[in-house]
XYZ file of C-alpha atoms in Angstrom:
661
model
C 100.969 146.826 115.986
C 97.870 144.619 115.044
C 99.092 143.605 111.880
C 102.295 142.706 113.789
C 100.760 140.697 116.086
C 98.193 139.052 113.308
C 101.587 137.939 111.254
C 103.215 136.513 114.450
C 100.116 134.645 115.329
C 99.532 133.287 111.704
C 103.392 132.462 111.624
C 103.254 130.251 114.948
C 99.982 128.949 113.740
C 101.185 127.838 110.294
C 104.459 126.032 111.637
C 102.177 123.985 113.944
C 100.053 123.081 110.836
C 103.688 122.097 109.071
C 104.537 119.950 112.109
C 101.045 118.310 112.224
C 101.507 117.528 108.403
C 105.081 116.158 108.738
C 103.851 113.845 111.831
C 100.979 112.617 109.301
C 103.429 111.994 106.801
C 106.202 110.462 108.573
C 103.880 107.796 110.211
C 102.426 106.402 107.182
C 103.839 103.007 106.309
C 107.140 103.007 104.416
C 107.369 99.749 102.512
C 109.465 96.908 102.307
C 113.426 96.737 102.913
C 114.206 97.273 99.678
C 112.247 100.480 99.317
C 113.737 101.715 102.525
C 117.084 100.917 101.538
C 116.750 103.017 98.180
C 115.146 106.002 100.120
C 117.719 105.618 102.906
C 120.492 106.322 100.089
C 118.468 109.151 98.511
C 118.241 110.659 102.167
C 121.916 110.345 102.887
C 122.944 111.831 99.652
C 120.659 114.889 100.165
C 121.704 115.677 103.633
C 125.236 115.196 102.497
C 125.101 117.602 99.890
C 123.256 120.070 102.132
C 125.501 119.938 105.129
C 128.637 120.560 102.717
C 126.618 123.451 101.262
C 126.238 125.223 104.209
C 129.865 124.626 105.330
C 130.905 126.184 101.991
C 128.641 128.973 102.425
C 129.550 129.869 106.155
C 132.883 131.761 105.271
C 130.956 134.082 102.907
C 128.245 134.667 105.078
C 130.638 135.662 107.968
C 132.755 137.871 105.776
C 129.489 139.821 104.520
C 128.343 139.986 108.265
C 131.742 141.568 109.465
C 131.452 144.142 106.472
C 127.975 145.035 107.364
C 128.778 145.101 111.166
C 131.594 147.796 110.838
C 130.621 149.696 107.294
C 126.684 149.545 107.426
C 124.483 149.005 110.542
C 124.874 146.604 113.103
C 121.234 145.849 113.758
C 121.264 145.306 109.877
C 124.004 142.711 110.244
C 121.960 140.897 113.225
C 119.089 141.042 110.743
C 121.043 139.516 107.959
C 122.585 136.556 109.896
C 118.820 135.964 111.252
C 117.563 136.148 107.379
C 120.514 133.551 106.279
C 119.245 131.058 109.008
C 115.839 131.242 108.329
C 116.270 130.803 104.647
C 118.528 127.871 105.116
C 116.023 126.497 107.613
C 113.138 126.942 105.352
C 114.844 124.654 102.784
C 116.251 122.146 105.139
C 112.800 121.614 106.818
C 111.122 121.045 103.331
C 113.688 118.591 102.205
C 114.008 116.488 105.330
C 110.129 115.808 105.011
C 110.651 115.291 101.134
C 113.157 112.598 101.569
C 111.022 110.670 103.927
C 107.406 111.137 102.085
C 108.911 109.505 98.507
C 109.072 106.218 99.836
C 105.725 106.402 101.813
C 104.047 107.603 98.215
C 105.339 104.757 96.306
C 104.087 102.472 99.151
C 100.347 104.614 99.127
C 100.276 104.168 95.494
C 99.905 100.289 95.923
C 96.201 101.758 97.326
C 95.411 103.871 94.704
C 95.833 107.222 93.283
C 93.946 109.391 95.457
C 95.885 107.962 98.700
C 99.211 108.837 96.896
C 98.240 112.277 95.783
C 96.925 113.142 99.191
C 100.081 112.200 100.882
C 102.492 113.655 98.342
C 100.706 116.848 98.768
C 100.544 116.647 102.412
C 104.523 116.322 102.091
C 104.818 119.234 99.582
C 102.575 121.432 102.032
C 105.115 120.935 105.110
C 107.724 123.116 102.528
C 105.147 125.397 101.795
C 103.643 125.969 105.166
C 107.216 126.154 106.951
C 108.661 128.841 104.707
C 105.759 131.059 105.076
C 105.531 130.445 109.014
C 108.988 131.300 109.150
C 108.734 134.252 106.891
C 106.030 135.773 109.244
C 107.615 135.177 112.357
C 110.907 136.481 111.209
C 109.746 139.898 109.795
C 107.345 140.206 112.525
C 109.578 139.459 115.618
C 112.601 141.684 114.106
C 110.348 144.690 113.422
C 109.231 144.271 117.077
C 112.557 143.855 118.492
C 114.351 146.737 116.649
C 111.217 148.836 116.512
C 112.346 150.071 113.107
C 112.066 148.994 109.492
C 115.564 149.605 108.262
C 117.693 146.671 109.877
C 115.005 144.198 108.081
C 116.591 145.075 104.660
C 119.476 143.178 106.115
C 116.936 140.257 106.615
C 116.064 140.285 103.012
C 119.481 140.367 101.973
C 120.306 137.290 104.155
C 117.462 135.399 102.656
C 118.525 136.501 99.051
C 121.976 135.387 99.610
C 121.179 131.784 100.500
C 118.217 131.430 97.918
C 121.162 132.485 95.229
C 123.266 129.804 96.612
C 120.748 127.117 97.160
C 119.141 127.656 93.707
C 122.960 127.713 91.670
C 124.175 124.720 93.735
C 121.035 122.597 93.836
C 120.154 123.653 90.264
C 123.780 122.319 89.127
C 123.486 119.391 91.145
C 120.238 118.102 90.053
C 120.610 118.882 86.426
C 124.323 117.366 86.037
C 122.848 114.157 87.500
C 119.662 114.206 85.535
C 121.646 114.921 82.061
C 124.612 112.441 82.984
C 122.073 109.559 83.572
C 119.829 110.367 80.818
C 122.735 110.374 78.145
C 124.247 107.293 78.960
C 120.925 105.640 80.628
C 118.441 106.431 78.078
C 120.141 107.426 74.868
C 123.525 104.932 74.841
C 122.060 101.823 76.549
C 118.470 102.130 76.119
C 117.309 101.344 79.570
C 114.226 103.145 81.099
C 114.365 106.117 83.398
C 115.461 105.045 87.158
C 116.548 101.755 85.852
C 118.727 100.382 89.247
C 121.506 99.450 86.776
C 122.032 103.416 85.892
C 124.871 104.126 88.417
C 123.534 107.828 88.331
C 120.019 106.761 89.394
C 120.493 108.009 93.103
C 122.308 111.105 92.284
C 119.349 111.935 90.073
C 116.782 111.361 92.895
C 118.852 113.188 95.316
C 118.855 116.065 92.714
C 115.114 116.307 92.736
C 115.260 117.173 96.311
C 117.994 119.807 96.647
C 116.979 121.550 93.536
C 113.471 121.349 93.262
C 112.641 121.297 97.066
C 115.098 122.991 99.127
C 115.963 125.213 96.220
C 112.554 126.352 95.534
C 111.742 126.551 99.118
C 114.865 128.908 99.884
C 113.683 131.056 96.460
C 110.251 131.735 97.341
C 110.905 132.136 101.191
C 113.438 135.039 100.013
C 110.779 136.361 97.418
C 107.991 136.298 100.370
C 110.138 138.117 103.147
C 111.738 140.651 100.752
C 108.534 141.962 98.879
C 106.601 142.326 101.966
C 109.769 144.343 103.446
C 109.985 146.375 100.137
C 106.248 146.928 100.427
C 106.399 148.201 104.148
C 109.380 150.478 102.971
C 107.346 152.315 100.324
C 104.593 152.562 102.882
C 107.215 154.311 105.347
C 107.651 156.976 102.463
C 103.897 157.938 102.950
C 102.180 160.164 105.678
C 100.224 157.664 107.305
C 101.927 155.335 110.027
C 99.616 152.348 109.536
C 100.231 151.939 105.812
C 103.664 150.510 106.859
C 102.094 147.309 108.544
C 99.269 146.715 105.895
C 101.536 144.632 103.815
C 102.449 142.415 106.716
C 98.798 142.043 107.604
C 98.118 141.149 103.858
C 100.693 138.492 103.909
C 99.441 136.742 107.228
C 95.918 136.739 105.855
C 97.358 134.993 102.420
C 98.997 132.376 104.771
C 95.874 131.693 106.865
C 93.883 131.494 103.218
C 96.503 128.937 102.100
C 96.116 126.720 105.123
C 92.313 126.555 104.454
C 92.677 126.179 100.610
C 95.115 123.027 101.090
C 92.253 121.372 102.713
C 90.527 121.498 99.163
C 93.092 119.723 97.413
C 91.483 116.339 96.800
C 90.818 114.137 93.405
C 87.213 114.453 92.233
C 85.495 112.424 89.718
C 87.613 111.262 86.709
C 90.502 110.752 88.623
C 92.103 114.181 87.425
C 94.807 115.612 89.372
C 95.599 119.194 88.040
C 91.789 120.411 88.924
C 92.669 119.099 92.486
C 95.498 121.823 92.757
C 93.632 124.309 90.866
C 90.700 123.702 93.664
C 93.205 124.288 96.255
C 94.782 127.673 94.589
C 91.452 129.109 93.634
C 89.987 128.679 97.065
C 92.856 130.114 98.689
C 92.971 133.206 96.348
C 89.235 133.919 96.984
C 89.579 133.509 100.652
C 92.684 135.897 100.972
C 90.617 138.350 98.865
C 87.408 137.980 101.017
C 89.951 138.184 103.957
C 91.675 141.408 102.683
C 88.284 143.217 102.103
C 87.058 142.681 105.828
C 90.657 143.605 106.967
C 91.042 146.796 104.819
C 87.606 147.954 105.634
C 87.961 147.822 109.374
C 91.018 150.120 109.415
C 90.538 153.797 110.107
C 92.400 155.354 107.263
C 92.601 158.499 105.316
C 92.405 156.858 102.277
C 89.650 155.011 100.874
C 89.851 151.220 101.539
C 88.955 150.205 98.180
C 92.123 152.209 97.035
C 94.316 149.425 98.932
C 91.894 146.563 98.123
C 91.646 146.685 94.233
C 95.559 146.153 94.238
C 95.618 143.203 96.740
C 92.653 141.707 94.391
C 94.701 142.174 91.400
C 97.765 140.527 93.176
C 95.600 137.353 93.769
C 94.225 137.166 90.170
C 97.695 137.665 88.508
C 98.707 134.441 90.485
C 95.879 132.442 89.180
C 96.536 133.942 85.360
C 100.334 133.193 85.705
C 99.419 129.477 86.662
C 96.851 129.188 83.849
C 99.422 130.630 81.170
C 102.276 128.460 82.452
C 100.068 125.498 82.282
C 98.812 125.962 78.766
C 102.546 126.275 77.515
C 103.880 123.431 79.467
C 101.250 120.785 80.017
C 101.003 117.713 77.592
C 97.085 118.583 76.988
C 97.724 121.785 74.894
C 99.267 122.494 71.637
C 102.559 124.253 72.313
C 103.800 121.007 73.763
C 102.304 118.688 71.348
C 103.828 120.810 68.324
C 107.071 120.158 70.110
C 106.534 116.540 70.225
C 105.505 116.394 66.892
C 108.451 118.212 65.709
C 110.712 115.593 67.331
C 109.303 113.156 64.561
C 111.549 115.089 61.997
C 114.747 115.049 64.232
C 116.371 116.571 67.388
C 117.083 119.812 65.396
C 113.368 120.633 64.517
C 112.511 119.615 68.142
C 114.930 122.273 69.769
C 113.757 124.904 67.074
C 110.087 124.180 68.359
C 111.143 124.297 71.743
C 112.922 127.322 71.515
C 110.206 129.265 69.748
C 107.541 127.983 72.430
C 109.859 129.455 75.028
C 110.260 133.084 73.286
C 106.427 133.212 72.728
C 105.887 132.202 76.396
C 107.338 135.581 77.354
C 104.388 137.666 76.157
C 101.335 136.695 78.282
C 102.797 136.579 81.652
C 104.494 139.964 80.895
C 101.296 141.442 79.759
C 99.503 140.392 83.087
C 102.404 141.873 85.149
C 102.173 144.896 83.077
C 98.377 145.326 83.343
C 98.798 144.522 87.253
C 101.523 147.371 87.796
C 99.502 149.876 85.638
C 96.002 149.602 87.349
C 97.463 149.242 90.952
C 99.745 152.549 90.170
C 96.692 154.118 88.677
C 94.677 153.455 91.778
C 97.124 153.308 94.585
C 100.413 154.571 93.434
C 103.671 152.976 94.081
C 102.362 151.661 97.273
C 99.693 150.038 95.186
C 102.153 148.207 93.316
C 103.743 147.055 96.354
C 100.553 145.804 97.769
C 99.894 143.905 94.689
C 103.010 142.032 95.024
C 102.747 141.475 98.641
C 99.387 139.944 97.781
C 100.823 137.965 95.020
C 103.517 136.480 97.376
C 101.071 135.834 100.266
C 99.969 132.762 98.659
C 103.232 131.365 98.470
C 102.601 128.568 101.006
C 99.894 126.900 98.899
C 101.999 127.433 95.545
C 104.884 125.870 97.202
C 102.855 123.001 98.585
C 102.160 122.288 95.043
C 105.588 122.754 93.521
C 107.201 120.607 96.303
C 104.781 117.845 95.614
C 106.630 117.406 92.239
C 110.117 116.179 93.839
C 108.306 113.837 96.044
C 106.417 112.018 93.487
C 109.437 112.068 91.035
C 111.252 110.178 93.584
C 108.421 107.761 94.563
C 108.472 106.696 90.793
C 112.203 106.171 90.912
C 111.838 104.079 94.154
C 108.852 101.789 92.436
C 111.071 101.407 89.839
C 114.274 100.461 91.551
C 112.403 98.159 94.007
C 110.664 96.580 91.191
C 106.978 97.228 92.173
C 104.170 96.060 90.222
C 103.221 97.845 86.968
C 99.953 99.202 88.630
C 102.021 101.087 91.335
C 104.408 102.564 88.440
C 101.473 103.630 86.597
C 99.877 105.704 89.376
C 103.493 107.299 90.113
C 104.047 108.038 86.571
C 100.707 109.852 86.201
C 101.611 111.901 89.608
C 104.941 112.457 88.090
C 103.520 113.874 84.698
C 101.652 116.336 86.562
C 104.327 117.354 88.769
C 106.360 118.398 85.828
C 103.365 120.625 85.019
C 103.309 121.962 88.444
C 106.856 122.649 89.010
C 106.668 124.745 85.549
C 103.515 126.543 86.693
C 105.116 127.459 90.256
C 108.451 128.596 88.364
C 105.979 131.094 86.381
C 104.758 132.324 89.563
C 108.106 132.594 91.233
C 109.294 134.609 88.183
C 106.435 136.936 88.005
C 106.790 137.503 91.967
C 110.462 137.994 91.611
C 109.603 140.646 88.870
C 106.938 142.597 91.026
C 109.101 142.163 94.346
C 112.209 143.526 92.422
C 110.148 146.592 91.224
C 109.340 147.206 94.681
C 112.863 146.984 96.036
C 113.718 149.099 92.891
C 111.413 152.005 94.257
C 112.965 151.597 97.938
C 116.414 151.947 96.615
C 115.090 154.901 94.548
C 114.208 156.319 97.793
C 117.119 155.545 99.738
C 119.460 157.087 96.818
C 116.985 160.196 96.781
C 116.553 159.425 92.886
C 113.505 161.213 91.588
C 113.898 160.169 88.250
C 116.420 158.062 85.812
C 117.371 159.873 82.745
C 117.923 157.536 79.661
C 119.769 160.268 77.912
C 122.492 160.104 80.909
C 125.695 158.304 79.761
C 125.949 156.616 83.242
C 122.566 155.447 83.029
C 122.878 154.139 80.026
C 125.993 152.313 81.015
C 124.353 150.903 83.926
C 121.076 149.683 82.052
C 123.217 147.781 79.561
C 125.400 146.222 82.179
C 122.078 145.327 84.147
C 120.538 143.650 80.722
C 123.674 141.584 80.206
C 124.154 140.042 83.714
C 121.538 137.841 83.353
C 122.977 136.186 80.204
C 126.306 136.068 81.631
C 125.051 134.563 84.834
C 123.084 131.983 82.908
C 125.996 131.041 80.756
C 128.261 130.248 83.869
C 125.250 127.879 85.116
C 124.846 126.054 81.992
C 128.502 125.334 81.518
C 128.734 124.282 85.149
C 125.982 121.785 84.637
C 127.659 120.746 81.027
C 131.109 119.986 83.037
C 129.599 118.250 85.818
C 127.263 116.161 83.403
C 130.560 115.197 81.500
C 132.266 113.970 84.633
C 129.215 111.886 85.503
C 128.793 110.705 81.875
C 132.347 109.564 82.077
C 131.625 107.887 85.378
C 128.588 106.005 84.340
C 130.084 104.648 81.099
C 133.436 103.347 83.190
C 131.037 101.433 85.765
C 128.922 99.852 82.529
C 132.438 98.959 81.092
C 134.300 97.704 84.248
C 131.420 96.069 86.453
C 130.831 92.854 85.526
C 127.247 92.148 85.019
C 125.918 95.604 85.422
C 124.101 95.712 82.404
C 122.576 91.989 82.802
C 121.249 93.160 86.271
C 123.792 90.670 88.282
C 126.201 93.532 89.238
C 125.709 96.278 91.478
C 126.187 99.852 90.484
C 128.474 102.312 92.774
C 125.929 105.017 93.309
C 127.804 106.705 95.835
C 130.616 107.926 93.101
C 128.081 109.796 91.354
C 126.479 111.426 94.250
C 130.156 112.734 95.166
C 130.837 113.931 91.744
C 127.621 115.719 91.605
C 128.253 117.171 95.123
C 131.859 118.332 94.861
C 131.315 119.817 91.144
C 128.111 121.930 92.213
C 129.900 123.497 95.145
C 132.894 123.881 93.442
C 130.957 125.976 90.951
C 128.885 128.034 93.406
C 131.488 130.898 93.984
C 131.834 132.881 90.577
C 127.869 133.389 90.000
C 127.591 134.257 93.464
C 130.618 136.786 93.489
C 129.120 138.134 90.145
C 125.839 138.728 91.505
C 127.093 140.853 94.556
C 129.964 142.468 93.080
C 128.402 143.676 89.999
C 125.919 146.226 91.325
C 128.647 147.645 94.062
C 131.075 148.163 90.975
C 128.842 149.948 88.958
C 127.383 152.345 91.851
C 130.923 152.983 93.093
C 132.381 153.871 89.527
C 129.216 155.597 87.644
C 127.026 156.686 90.802
C 123.878 155.915 91.955
C 121.696 156.885 89.109
C 123.944 154.263 87.040
C 123.310 151.554 89.509
C 119.596 152.466 89.137
C 119.861 151.669 85.205
C 121.562 148.513 86.063
C 118.624 147.600 88.385
C 116.018 148.538 85.640
C 118.093 146.244 83.081
C 118.545 143.433 85.272
C 114.833 143.225 86.346
C 113.512 143.396 82.618
C 116.210 141.275 81.182
C 115.975 138.581 83.825
C 112.353 138.409 83.713
C 112.122 137.517 79.826
C 115.261 135.384 80.020
C 114.005 133.451 83.160
C 110.352 132.998 81.403
C 111.856 131.932 78.043
C 114.261 129.311 79.636
C 111.876 127.710 82.037
C 108.904 127.472 79.639
C 111.097 126.070 76.906
C 112.808 123.453 79.168
C 109.396 122.338 80.389
C 107.894 121.934 76.933
C 110.789 119.756 75.887
C 110.571 117.567 79.193
C 106.960 116.941 78.509
C 106.892 116.659 74.653
C 109.369 113.666 75.744
C 106.462 112.571 78.233
C 103.872 112.802 75.617
C 105.745 110.709 73.289
C 106.326 108.227 76.054
C 102.540 108.013 76.399
C 102.403 106.356 73.254
C 102.143 109.082 70.699
C 104.458 109.573 67.372
C 105.820 105.824 68.039
C 106.223 105.562 71.811
C 109.292 104.908 73.705
C 112.312 103.778 71.642
C 111.031 105.531 68.613
C 113.229 107.910 66.418
C 110.742 110.823 67.723
C 111.508 109.614 71.329
C 115.295 109.774 70.899
C 115.179 113.326 69.377
C 112.757 114.373 72.375
C 115.297 113.048 74.831
C 117.788 115.483 73.137
C 115.595 118.382 73.522
C 114.782 117.298 77.412
C 118.498 117.266 77.916
C 119.056 120.559 76.507
C 116.250 122.145 78.486
C 117.245 120.413 81.786
C 119.762 123.116 82.877
C 117.502 125.948 81.426
C 114.458 124.962 83.400
C 115.881 123.644 86.559
C 119.085 125.690 86.785
C 119.525 129.023 84.986
C 116.049 129.964 84.718
C 115.202 129.597 88.548
C 118.461 131.021 89.625
C 117.633 134.021 87.729
C 114.688 135.100 90.423
C 117.652 135.001 93.160
C 119.853 137.188 91.027
C 117.196 139.775 90.238
C 116.438 140.013 94.190
C 119.979 139.517 95.161
C 121.299 142.424 92.822
C 118.397 144.656 94.209
C 118.886 143.861 97.974
C 122.792 144.465 97.676
C 121.835 147.904 96.367
C 119.593 148.583 98.965
C 121.920 147.579 101.757
C 125.121 149.216 100.595
C 123.071 152.336 98.984
C 124.408 154.957 101.549
C 127.938 153.610 100.810
C 127.620 153.760 97.202
C 126.208 157.275 97.284
C 128.803 158.654 99.801
C 132.046 156.842 97.840
C 130.958 156.975 94.399
C 133.558 158.349 91.896
C 131.167 159.331 88.942
C 133.898 158.395 86.394
C 131.682 159.359 83.697
């Protein structure tokens, strides 16, 4: 039980550290009355959305709880409910700090870049540390309470479900508001981003929090716990009982390393922001590797310690490589984004073509890195080695999400600075932070997608054990049917989300146009926009669009398994992992490349703001928004929900299968 107690202690310590950071952030100065008024509007909008989202999800959760209680396993049903609450809480805590940190970062920017960066990172670190602490406590307490690993599958399913809906709902909200604000504000009216005259500006800032903070927190929380549980399930199939707990111990060590690594995030010479984050990631990864070495060599195992240590080391290396690759494809400092920006000089069409090409190309290197890790881990440690590599990668979730959640805080800080008419020197600092925030959000999405793929692979192995599948025959018709349905699912799912963003954005565009037309003096700056109306439209539409994608994710694997059998469901899982990984990488990278190409032009290249190239780049950014912040990230949750649903209901699927073909 040493690993379980280590995880519990690390979880409690991590939550205390998150509370300390939250205390430090909230006690910083919050600016003048105008700044506090804007921040309060953002806070109220974010809270209203999250409250309504959880109320909308409550009946769905209740139905699934009852089904699991009576038809699957009562302990698993209880764990499912705990997983739902834990995942929702991880997002809620992060968002509460984020909507309070934004105004304080805007105020800190008056003092300089270093102060603003330090405060925004502390705010983001609350989200990362809270989700990791809750995950460790949840898994270790349930494991000790039930004395069995099986109920924890329900915990993972609960986390997956909330992750899916948080990603879908938050993604639709944030991009509908963003697209609606940009199309009228930037393209039609020619006013700057975050201009207080734009009626959708508050909704846009709210969206940053519910999508990129609460949504990402729930997403990675679920990846973290599901991967650890799946790796433990693989360990359960081996003869040595101690191997079951090792993934949990590795996760705890990674979280402790992340706490120490977060202390190294600070600006050095040259005021470069991204290297400060790399310091934190690299230190965290190296410490985790060192801790893992001493931990594994101290255990009395029948297998050589290096057999387990090498996959763990590979998991940390994959994390670093995915960061580097994602930055190369999405940062304004490198060729891909510059080529997309240059393509905008000949119009929106060539800008779109270039961005799509970059997105497609960007799938190659991450896939090769993940495959290399899988092959080497398998050769050294078998399937358990692959599970350990995945657990090691996700053990760094705390520091990774700290860097990700920094993004919406700085984005909001820039918006507050613009709307409250702070000096240009302040906006220059918040713009610099926000530009890097776009890159960090892109890099952490690459990490989340890679983690989802490795975690889902571990779940796939656990499903095969549960369904008693020793192999999957591609010459079998049911398997081929499952494979194609699985490959198709991410495309249909993404289509539903992109269309939902389009419908919601249309309503916001109409509302913004109406206000500019009907509110006297709005364009001149003497009239006041009705911000609440756009917030309400985005909220209502996002929650209305939640149901169908969620139903599709839960019912598809159940129907395929019921109609065609366990092998067909195995084929579906393989298809959804492979297809979802590629599509998610393509969409998130293309969207980020379009976004930063626009930012690159706004820095003064190719004619700068207001030029024809800038207008073309805005179109590319608008197209990319629902890809990088809605459909792409939501595929992470889809992949894992499909796998956890299959694992939870595997027994029923096998018992009741019709095997029609």
